[in-house]
Coordinates of N, CA and C in Angstrom, one line a residue:
M1 N -20.3 2.2 -13.9 CA -19.1 1.6 -14.5 C -18.0 1.7 -13.4
E2 N -17.3 0.6 -13.2 CA -16.2 0.6 -12.2 C -15.0 1.4 -12.6
E3 N -14.5 2.2 -11.7 CA -13.3 3.1 -12.0 C -12.1 2.2 -12.1
A4 N -11.2 2.4 -13.0 CA -10.0 1.7 -13.1 C -9.0 2.2 -12.1
I5 N -8.0 1.3 -11.8 CA -6.9 1.7 -10.9 C -5.8 2.3 -11.8
F6 N -5.4 3.5 -11.5 CA -4.3 4.1 -12.3 C -3.0 3.8 -11.7
L7 N -2.1 3.3 -12.6 CA -0.7 3.1 -12.2 C 0.1 3.8 -13.3
P8 N 1.3 4.4 -12.9 CA 2.2 5.0 -13.9 C 2.7 4.0 -14.9
V9 N 3.3 4.5 -15.9 CA 4.0 3.6 -16.9 C 5.2 2.9 -16.3
L10 N 5.6 1.9 -16.9 CA 6.7 1.1 -16.4 C 8.0 1.9 -16.1
S11 N 8.3 2.9 -17.0 CA 9.5 3.7 -16.8 C 9.5 4.5 -15.5
H12 N 8.3 4.8 -15.0 CA 8.2 5.6 -13.8 C 8.9 4.8 -12.7
F13 N 8.6 3.5 -12.6 CA 9.2 2.6 -11.6 C 10.7 2.2 -11.9
E14 N 11.0 2.1 -13.2 CA 12.3 1.8 -13.6 C 13.3 2.9 -13.3
N15 N 12.8 4.1 -13.1 CA 13.6 5.2 -12.7 C 13.5 5.5 -11.2
E16 N 13.2 4.4 -10.5 CA 13.2 4.3 -9.0 C 12.3 5.3 -8.3
N17 N 11.1 5.6 -8.9 CA 10.1 6.4 -8.3 C 9.0 5.5 -7.6
F18 N 8.6 5.9 -6.5 CA 7.5 5.2 -5.8 C 6.2 5.8 -6.3
W19 N 5.0 5.1 -5.9 CA 3.7 5.6 -6.3 C 2.8 5.3 -5.1
T20 N 2.0 6.3 -4.7 CA 1.0 6.1 -3.7 C -0.3 6.7 -4.2
A21 N -1.4 6.0 -3.9 CA -2.7 6.5 -4.3 C -3.8 5.8 -3.5
S22 N -5.1 6.0 -4.0 CA -6.2 5.4 -3.3 C -7.2 5.0 -4.2
G23 N -8.1 4.1 -3.7 CA -9.3 3.7 -4.5 C -10.4 3.5 -3.5
G24 N -11.3 4.6 -3.3 CA -12.3 4.5 -2.2 C -11.6 4.6 -0.9
R25 N -11.8 3.6 0.0 CA -11.2 3.5 1.3 C -9.8 2.8 1.2
M26 N -9.5 2.2 0.2 CA -8.2 1.5 0.0 C -7.1 2.5 -0.3
R27 N -6.0 2.4 0.4 CA -4.8 3.2 0.1 C -3.7 2.2 -0.3
Y28 N -2.8 2.7 -1.1 CA -1.7 1.8 -1.5 C -0.5 2.5 -1.9
R29 N 0.7 1.8 -1.7 CA 2.0 2.4 -2.1 C 2.7 1.3 -2.8
V30 N 3.4 1.7 -3.9 CA 4.2 0.8 -4.7 C 5.6 1.3 -4.8
D31 N 6.6 0.5 -4.4 CA 8.0 0.9 -4.4 C 8.8 -0.1 -5.3
P32 N 9.6 0.5 -6.2 CA 10.5 -0.3 -7.0 C 11.6 -0.9 -6.2
V33 N 12.0 -2.1 -6.5 CA 13.2 -2.8 -5.8 C 14.2 -3.1 -6.9
K34 N 15.4 -2.6 -6.7 CA 16.5 -2.8 -7.6 C 16.8 -4.3 -7.7
G35 N 17.1 -4.8 -8.8 CA 17.5 -6.2 -8.9 C 19.0 -6.4 -8.8
D36 N 19.4 -7.6 -8.7 CA 20.8 -8.0 -8.7 C 21.0 -9.3 -9.5
E37 N 22.2 -9.9 -9.4 CA 22.4 -11.1 -10.2 C 21.5 -12.2 -9.9
E38 N 21.0 -12.3 -8.7 CA 20.1 -13.4 -8.3 C 18.7 -13.0 -8.3
N39 N 18.3 -11.8 -8.2 CA 16.9 -11.4 -8.1 C 16.6 -10.3 -9.2
P40 N 15.7 -10.5 -10.0 CA 15.3 -9.5 -11.0 C 14.6 -8.3 -10.3
P41 N 14.6 -7.1 -10.9 CA 13.9 -6.0 -10.3 C 12.4 -6.3 -10.1
S42 N 11.9 -5.7 -9.1 CA 10.5 -6.0 -8.7 C 9.8 -4.7 -8.2
L43 N 8.5 -4.9 -7.9 CA 7.7 -3.9 -7.3 C 7.1 -4.4 -6.0
T44 N 7.3 -3.7 -4.9 CA 6.7 -4.1 -3.6 C 5.5 -3.2 -3.4
A45 N 4.3 -3.8 -3.2 CA 3.1 -3.0 -3.0 C 2.5 -3.3 -1.6
Q46 N 2.0 -2.3 -1.0 CA 1.3 -2.4 0.3 C -0.1 -1.8 0.2
V47 N -1.0 -2.4 0.9 CA -2.4 -1.9 0.9 C -2.8 -1.7 2.4
W48 N -3.6 -0.7 2.6 CA -4.2 -0.5 4.0 C -5.5 0.3 3.8
E49 N -6.3 0.2 4.8 CA -7.6 0.9 4.8 C -7.4 2.3 5.3
G50 N -8.0 3.3 4.6 CA -7.9 4.7 5.0 C -8.8 5.0 6.2
P51 N -8.9 6.2 6.6 CA -8.5 7.4 5.9 C -7.1 7.9 6.1
W52 N -6.3 7.2 6.9 CA -5.0 7.8 7.3 C -3.9 7.3 6.4
S53 N -2.8 8.0 6.6 CA -1.6 7.7 5.8 C -1.0 6.3 6.2
L54 N -0.1 5.9 5.5 CA 0.6 4.6 5.8 C 1.2 4.6 7.2
R55 N 1.8 5.7 7.6 CA 2.4 5.8 9.0 C 1.4 5.5 10.1
D56 N 0.1 6.0 9.9 CA -0.9 5.8 10.9 C -1.8 4.7 10.7
S57 N -1.4 3.7 9.9 CA -2.3 2.6 9.5 C -1.6 1.3 9.6
R58 N -2.4 0.2 9.7 CA -1.8 -1.1 9.7 C -1.9 -1.7 8.2
V59 N -0.8 -2.1 7.7 CA -0.7 -2.7 6.4 C -1.4 -4.0 6.4
E60 N -2.4 -4.2 5.5 CA -3.1 -5.5 5.5 C -2.4 -6.5 4.6
E61 N -1.7 -6.1 3.6 CA -0.9 -7.1 2.8 C 0.2 -6.4 2.1
T62 N 1.3 -7.1 2.0 CA 2.4 -6.6 1.1 C 2.7 -7.7 0.1
Q63 N 2.8 -7.3 -1.1 CA 3.0 -8.3 -2.2 C 4.1 -7.8 -3.2
E64 N 4.8 -8.8 -3.8 CA 5.9 -8.5 -4.7 C 5.4 -8.8 -6.1
F65 N 5.7 -8.0 -7.1 CA 5.4 -8.2 -8.5 C 6.6 -8.0 -9.4
P66 N 6.8 -8.7 -10.5 CA 7.9 -8.4 -11.4 C 7.8 -7.0 -11.9
L67 N 8.9 -6.4 -12.2 CA 9.0 -5.0 -12.7 C 9.0 -5.2 -14.3
T68 N 7.8 -5.6 -14.7 CA 7.5 -5.8 -16.2 C 6.1 -5.3 -16.5
E69 N 5.7 -5.2 -17.7 CA 4.3 -4.9 -18.1 C 3.4 -5.9 -17.5
E70 N 3.7 -7.2 -17.6 CA 2.9 -8.2 -17.0 C 2.7 -8.1 -15.5
G71 N 3.8 -7.7 -14.8 CA 3.8 -7.4 -13.4 C 2.9 -6.3 -13.0
L72 N 2.9 -5.2 -13.9 CA 2.0 -4.1 -13.6 C 0.6 -4.5 -13.7
E73 N 0.3 -5.3 -14.7 CA -1.1 -5.8 -14.9 C -1.6 -6.7 -13.7
A74 N -0.6 -7.5 -13.2 CA -0.9 -8.4 -12.1 C -1.1 -7.5 -10.8
L75 N -0.3 -6.5 -10.7 CA -0.5 -5.5 -9.6 C -1.8 -4.8 -9.7
R76 N -2.2 -4.4 -10.8 CA -3.5 -3.7 -11.0 C -4.7 -4.6 -10.6
A77 N -4.6 -5.9 -11.0 CA -5.6 -6.9 -10.7 C -5.7 -7.1 -9.2
W78 N -4.5 -7.2 -8.5 CA -4.4 -7.3 -7.1 C -5.1 -6.1 -6.4
L79 N -4.7 -4.9 -6.8 CA -5.3 -3.7 -6.2 C -6.8 -3.7 -6.4
L80 N -7.3 -4.1 -7.6 CA -8.8 -4.1 -7.8 C -9.5 -5.0 -6.8
R81 N -8.9 -6.2 -6.6 CA -9.5 -7.1 -5.6 C -9.5 -6.5 -4.2
W82 N -8.4 -5.9 -3.8 CA -8.3 -5.2 -2.5 C -9.3 -4.1 -2.4
R83 N -9.4 -3.3 -3.4 CA -10.4 -2.2 -3.4 C -11.8 -2.7 -3.2
E84 N -12.1 -3.7 -3.9 CA -13.5 -4.3 -3.8 C -13.7 -4.8 -2.4
T85 N -12.7 -5.5 -1.8 CA -12.8 -6.0 -0.4 C -13.0 -4.9 0.6
M86 N -12.1 -3.9 0.5 CA -12.1 -2.9 1.5 C -13.4 -2.0 1.4
N87 N -13.8 -1.7 0.2 CA -15.0 -0.8 0.0 C -16.3 -1.6 0.3
A88 N -16.2 -2.9 0.4 CA -17.4 -3.7 0.8 C -17.6 -3.8 2.3
R89 N -16.6 -3.4 3.1 CA -16.7 -3.5 4.5 C -17.6 -2.4 5.0
P90 N -18.2 -2.6 6.2 CA -19.0 -1.5 6.8 C -18.1 -0.3 7.1
K91 N -18.6 0.8 6.8 CA -17.9 2.1 7.0 C -17.7 2.3 8.5
K92 N -16.5 2.7 8.8 CA -16.1 3.1 10.2 C -16.6 4.5 10.5
T93 N -17.0 4.7 11.8 CA -17.3 6.0 12.2 C -16.0 6.8 12.4
L94 N -16.1 8.1 12.5 CA -15.0 8.9 12.7 C -14.3 8.5 14.0
A95 N -15.1 8.3 15.1 CA -14.5 7.9 16.4 C -13.8 6.5 16.2
E96 N -14.3 5.6 15.5 CA -13.6 4.3 15.3 C -12.3 4.5 14.5
A97 N -12.3 5.3 13.5 CA -11.1 5.6 12.7 C -10.0 6.3 13.6
I98 N -10.4 7.2 14.4 CA -9.5 7.9 15.2 C -8.9 6.9 16.3
A99 N -9.8 6.1 16.8 CA -9.3 5.1 17.8 C -8.3 4.1 17.2
A100 N -8.5 3.7 16.0 CA -7.6 2.8 15.3 C -6.3 3.5 15.0
R101 N -6.3 4.8 14.6 CA -5.1 5.5 14.4 C -4.3 5.7 15.6
D102 N -5.0 6.1 16.7 CA -4.3 6.3 18.0 C -3.7 5.0 18.5
A103 N -4.4 3.8 18.3 CA -3.9 2.5 18.7 C -2.6 2.2 17.9
R104 N -2.6 2.5 16.6 CA -1.4 2.3 15.8 C -0.3 3.2 16.2
R105 N -0.5 4.4 16.5 CA 0.5 5.3 17.0 C 1.1 4.8 18.3
A106 N 0.3 4.3 19.2 CA 0.7 3.7 20.5 C 1.6 2.5 20.2
E107 N 1.3 1.7 19.3 CA 2.1 0.5 18.9 C 3.4 0.9 18.4
I108 N 3.5 1.9 17.6 CA 4.7 2.4 17.0 C 5.6 3.0 18.1
Q109 N 5.0 3.7 19.0 CA 5.8 4.3 20.1 C 6.3 3.2 21.0
K110 N 5.6 2.2 21.3 CA 6.0 1.1 22.1 C 7.2 0.4 21.5
E111 N 7.1 0.1 20.2 CA 8.2 -0.5 19.4 C 9.4 0.3 19.5
K112 N 9.3 1.6 19.3 CA 10.4 2.5 19.3 C 11.1 2.5 20.7
E113 N 10.3 2.5 21.8 CA 10.8 2.5 23.1 C 11.6 1.2 23.4
E114 N 11.0 0.1 22.9 CA 11.7 -1.2 23.1 C 13.0 -1.3 22.4
T115 N 13.1 -0.8 21.2 CA 14.3 -0.8 20.4 C 15.4 0.1 21.0
E116 N 15.0 1.2 21.7 CA 15.9 2.1 22.3 C 16.4 1.6 23.7
A117 N 15.7 0.7 24.3 CA 16.0 0.2 25.6 C 17.2 -0.8 25.5

């Protein structure tokens, strides 16, 4: 039986709390976005492949969802598709995972140096 993706109840996000979790090798973070007169409140979700944290990984997709019960269900379906995609990939060796992490850290350092120059 396929494991469900757990997401907190709507009020968790309405109270401006973020959520981060995983599903196999998939990692994800969901942030609430306050609405205004022109834009209703929403959820911004990011997915990346583990094993590392967001800081040490490359986000594969960022998606917006309405901050509604329907939006939560659409988010859950999106996460299930990503989990299936990522977990179907060939597993990386530890050396490959470390190399990808180190490459990402080098990119971040380069970007930081360019903005400080």
